[in-house]
XYZ file of C-alpha atoms in Angstrom:
263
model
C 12.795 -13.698 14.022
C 13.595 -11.120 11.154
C 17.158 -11.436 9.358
C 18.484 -10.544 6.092
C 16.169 -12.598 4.371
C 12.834 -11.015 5.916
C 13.941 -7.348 5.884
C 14.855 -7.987 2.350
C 11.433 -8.826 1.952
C 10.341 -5.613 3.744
C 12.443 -4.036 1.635
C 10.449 -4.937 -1.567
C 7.228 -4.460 0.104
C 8.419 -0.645 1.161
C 9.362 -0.405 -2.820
C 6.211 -2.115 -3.833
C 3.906 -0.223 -1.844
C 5.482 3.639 -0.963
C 8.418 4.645 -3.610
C 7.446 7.956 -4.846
C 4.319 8.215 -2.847
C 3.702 11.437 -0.564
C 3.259 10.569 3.188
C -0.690 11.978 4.092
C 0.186 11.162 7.599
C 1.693 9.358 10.571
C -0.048 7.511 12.741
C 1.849 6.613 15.962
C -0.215 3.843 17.803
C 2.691 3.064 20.543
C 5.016 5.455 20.650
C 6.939 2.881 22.514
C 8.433 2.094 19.261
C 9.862 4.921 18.414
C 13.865 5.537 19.375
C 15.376 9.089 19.751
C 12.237 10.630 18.326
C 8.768 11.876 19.420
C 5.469 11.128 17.612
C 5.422 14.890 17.340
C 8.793 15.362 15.602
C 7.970 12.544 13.318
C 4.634 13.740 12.256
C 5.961 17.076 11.407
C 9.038 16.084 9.844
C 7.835 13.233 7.577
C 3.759 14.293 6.537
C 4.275 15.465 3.625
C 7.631 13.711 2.309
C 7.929 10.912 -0.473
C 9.805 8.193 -0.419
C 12.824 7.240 -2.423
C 14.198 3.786 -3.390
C 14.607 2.204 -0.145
C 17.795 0.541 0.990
C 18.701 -2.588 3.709
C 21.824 -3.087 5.416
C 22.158 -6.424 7.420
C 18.629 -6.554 9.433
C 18.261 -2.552 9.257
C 15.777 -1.064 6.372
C 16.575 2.307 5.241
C 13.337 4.359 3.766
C 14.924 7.644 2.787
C 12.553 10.372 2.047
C 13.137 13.580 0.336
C 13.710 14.981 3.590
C 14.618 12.950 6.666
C 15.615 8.985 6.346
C 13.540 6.501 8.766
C 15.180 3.679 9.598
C 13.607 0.566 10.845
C 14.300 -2.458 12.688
C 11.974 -5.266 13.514
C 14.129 -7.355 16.796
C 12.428 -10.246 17.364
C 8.967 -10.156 15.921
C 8.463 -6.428 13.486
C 6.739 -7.064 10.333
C 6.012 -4.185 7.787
C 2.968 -4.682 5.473
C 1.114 -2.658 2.889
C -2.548 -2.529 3.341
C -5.296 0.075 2.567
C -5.953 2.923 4.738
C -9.361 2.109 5.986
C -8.546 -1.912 6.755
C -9.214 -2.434 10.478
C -5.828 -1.862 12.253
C -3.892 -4.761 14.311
C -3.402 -4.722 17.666
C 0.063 -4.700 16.988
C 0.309 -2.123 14.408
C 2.878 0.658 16.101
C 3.051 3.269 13.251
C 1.416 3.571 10.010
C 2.418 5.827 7.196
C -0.647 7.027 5.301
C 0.061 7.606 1.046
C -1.466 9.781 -1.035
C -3.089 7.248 -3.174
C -4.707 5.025 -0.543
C -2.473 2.478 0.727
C -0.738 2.462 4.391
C 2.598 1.524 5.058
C 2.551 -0.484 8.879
C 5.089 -1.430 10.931
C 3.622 -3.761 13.086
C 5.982 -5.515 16.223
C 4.227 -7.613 19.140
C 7.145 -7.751 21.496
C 8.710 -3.723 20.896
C 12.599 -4.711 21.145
C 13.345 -2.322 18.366
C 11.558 0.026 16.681
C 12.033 3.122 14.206
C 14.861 6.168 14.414
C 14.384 9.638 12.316
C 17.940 10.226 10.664
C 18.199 14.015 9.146
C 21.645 12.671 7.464
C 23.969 10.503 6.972
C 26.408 11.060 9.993
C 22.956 10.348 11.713
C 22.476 6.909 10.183
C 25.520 5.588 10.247
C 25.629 6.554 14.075
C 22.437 5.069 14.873
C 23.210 1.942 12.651
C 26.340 1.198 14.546
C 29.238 -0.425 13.485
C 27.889 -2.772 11.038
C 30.508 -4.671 9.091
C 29.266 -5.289 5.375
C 26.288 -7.063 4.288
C 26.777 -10.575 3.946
C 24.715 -11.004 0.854
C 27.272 -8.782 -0.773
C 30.095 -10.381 0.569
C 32.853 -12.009 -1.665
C 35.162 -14.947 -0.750
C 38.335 -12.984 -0.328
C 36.318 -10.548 1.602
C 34.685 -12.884 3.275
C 38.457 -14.446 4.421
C 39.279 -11.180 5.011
C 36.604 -10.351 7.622
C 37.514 -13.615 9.357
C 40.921 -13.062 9.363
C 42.438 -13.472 13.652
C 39.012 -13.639 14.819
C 39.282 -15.544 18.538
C 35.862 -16.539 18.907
C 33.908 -19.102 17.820
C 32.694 -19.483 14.579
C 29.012 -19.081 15.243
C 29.287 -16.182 17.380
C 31.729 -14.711 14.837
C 29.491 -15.197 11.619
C 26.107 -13.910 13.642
C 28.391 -10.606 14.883
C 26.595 -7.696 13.286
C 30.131 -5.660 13.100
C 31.825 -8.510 11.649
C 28.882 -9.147 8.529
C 25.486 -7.822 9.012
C 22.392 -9.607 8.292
C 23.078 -13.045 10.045
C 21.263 -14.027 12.756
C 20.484 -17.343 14.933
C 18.638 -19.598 12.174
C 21.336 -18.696 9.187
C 24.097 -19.178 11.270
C 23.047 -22.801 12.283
C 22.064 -23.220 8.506
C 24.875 -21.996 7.350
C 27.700 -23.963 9.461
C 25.371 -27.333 9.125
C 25.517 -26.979 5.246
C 29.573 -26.235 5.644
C 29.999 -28.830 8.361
C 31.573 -26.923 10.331
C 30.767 -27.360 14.129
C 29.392 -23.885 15.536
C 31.976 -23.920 18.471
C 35.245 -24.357 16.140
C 37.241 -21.352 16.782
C 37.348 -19.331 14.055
C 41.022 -18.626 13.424
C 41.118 -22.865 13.035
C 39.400 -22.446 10.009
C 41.084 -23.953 7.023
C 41.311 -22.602 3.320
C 38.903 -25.480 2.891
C 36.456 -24.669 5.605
C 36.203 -20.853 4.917
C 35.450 -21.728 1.077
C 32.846 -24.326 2.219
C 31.857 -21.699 4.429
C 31.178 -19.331 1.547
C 29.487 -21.571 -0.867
C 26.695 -22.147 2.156
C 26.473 -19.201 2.834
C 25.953 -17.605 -0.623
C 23.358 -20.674 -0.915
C 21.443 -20.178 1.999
C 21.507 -16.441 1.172
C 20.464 -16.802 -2.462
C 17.540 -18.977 -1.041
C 15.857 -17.244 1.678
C 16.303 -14.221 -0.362
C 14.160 -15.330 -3.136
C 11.899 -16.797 -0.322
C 11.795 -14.172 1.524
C 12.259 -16.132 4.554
C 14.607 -18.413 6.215
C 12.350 -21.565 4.432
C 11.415 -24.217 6.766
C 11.662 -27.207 4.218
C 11.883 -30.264 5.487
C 15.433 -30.344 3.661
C 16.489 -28.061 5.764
C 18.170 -27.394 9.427
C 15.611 -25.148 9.926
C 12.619 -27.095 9.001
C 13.453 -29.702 11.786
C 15.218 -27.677 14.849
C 11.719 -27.221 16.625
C 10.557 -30.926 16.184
C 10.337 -32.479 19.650
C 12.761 -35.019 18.539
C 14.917 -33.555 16.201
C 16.753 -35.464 13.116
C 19.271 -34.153 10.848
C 17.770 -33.725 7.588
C 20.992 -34.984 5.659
C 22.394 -38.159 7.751
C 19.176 -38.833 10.429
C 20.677 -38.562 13.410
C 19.836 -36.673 16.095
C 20.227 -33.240 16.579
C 21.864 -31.192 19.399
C 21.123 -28.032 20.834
C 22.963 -25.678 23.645
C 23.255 -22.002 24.592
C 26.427 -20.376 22.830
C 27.120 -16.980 23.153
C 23.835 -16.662 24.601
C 21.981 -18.243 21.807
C 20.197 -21.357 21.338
C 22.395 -23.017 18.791
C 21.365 -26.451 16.855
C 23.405 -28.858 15.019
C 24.050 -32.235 13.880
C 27.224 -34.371 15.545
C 27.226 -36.666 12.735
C 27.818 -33.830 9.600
C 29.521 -31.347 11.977
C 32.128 -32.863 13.782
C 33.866 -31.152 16.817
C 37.307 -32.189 15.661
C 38.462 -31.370 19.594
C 36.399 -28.120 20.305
């Protein structure tokens, strides 16, 4: 499940692998992928372009080109990986950028809930993007306060709310409020001074770690690394863990550290 962490990742392995490279060709192996474009259109539009510095915003990678941007989104399951040209393709490999000096560029997605948009400028983008509200690995604590500020909801549907802060999905959210101890159904405009600066020190934690990983990590040390057990224990205090739908996600956490103080 791709979230800031991952497409961070993808980020490095777009600047690894294509930055200043010349696109040979485009491959479109399921054009089912593609949004608001035709494997025609972006053959002809991106063969022959090289990539600049790429970009991320929340869970969306921006590969700008010295023509047309492509922007990319991975849902549920997308990967991108950098491989050589000739290496036997996956089954699940949807597009593939071929370089000028070998490698290939593949965006590869088993279940197809996103996919890849062809943005000619920067109206474009920012229309297909959305309204994302700023990245949360950027995000200060006075912004931070600042974003939350009369929010109704509930915290956990607030902080995973891609116009609110973009890049937070299902497992950082539960990391995130477990590590505050903050129950995920407090409402956010509850919140104390002292809950929204707990709130930020997780956060920038979490961030800071799944960054460098690359991943949210599944150490045993963490929320994460014990959710899926069949009998899930809190990592921190032992006890057990709960889990319901809210805001139509699965949502995990530990009665013990995150009391519901009346929610």
């Amino acid at each position: 499940m791709p979230e800031l962490p991952d497409v961070e990742g993808f980020r490095r392995v777009l600047a690894s692998c294509a930055q200043g490279r010349r696109v040979e060709r485009v491959e479109v192996g399921d054009a089912g992928v593609l949004r608001g474009v035709t494997p025609q259109r972006l053959r002809r539009e991106v063969t022959g372009r090289r990539f600049g510095p790429p970009e991320r915003h929340g869970k969306w990678l921006i590969a700008r080109t010295d023509g047309p941007t492509v922007l990319l989104h991975f849902g549920m399951t997308g990967d991108l990986l950098c491989a050589a040209h000739d290496d036997p393709p996956h089954p699940h490999d949807r597009v593939t950028f071929v370089l000028d000096d070998g490698h290939a560029l593949r965006y590869r997605d088993q279940r197809k809930l996103r996919g890849l948009w062809l943005a000619a400028t920067d109206a474009d983008l920012d229309r297909i993007m959305g309204d994302q509200g700023p990245d949360a690995l950027s995000l200060s604590r006075v912004e931070l306060d600042e974003r939350l500020a009369g929010r109704r909801g509930r915290v956990k549907a607030t902080l995973t709310d891609q116009s609110v802060l973009a890049g937070l999905g299902n497992l950082l959210g539960d990391e995130i409020l477990w590590r505050a101890g903050i129950h995920p159904a407090r409402r956010t405009a509850d919140l104390t001074a002292e809950d929204r600066a707990r709130l930020e020190r997780a956060m920038r934690g979490v961030l800071r770690t799944s960054v460098r990983a690359g991943h949210v990590p599944t150490s045993p040390s963490w929320l994460t690394g014990r959710r899926d057990d069949p009998d899930p224990h809190c990592p921190r205090c032992g006890g057990p863990l709960r889990r319901r739908r809210m805001a139509g996600r699965t949502t995990t956490w530990c009665p013990g550290c995150q009391p519901d103080s009346g929610t």
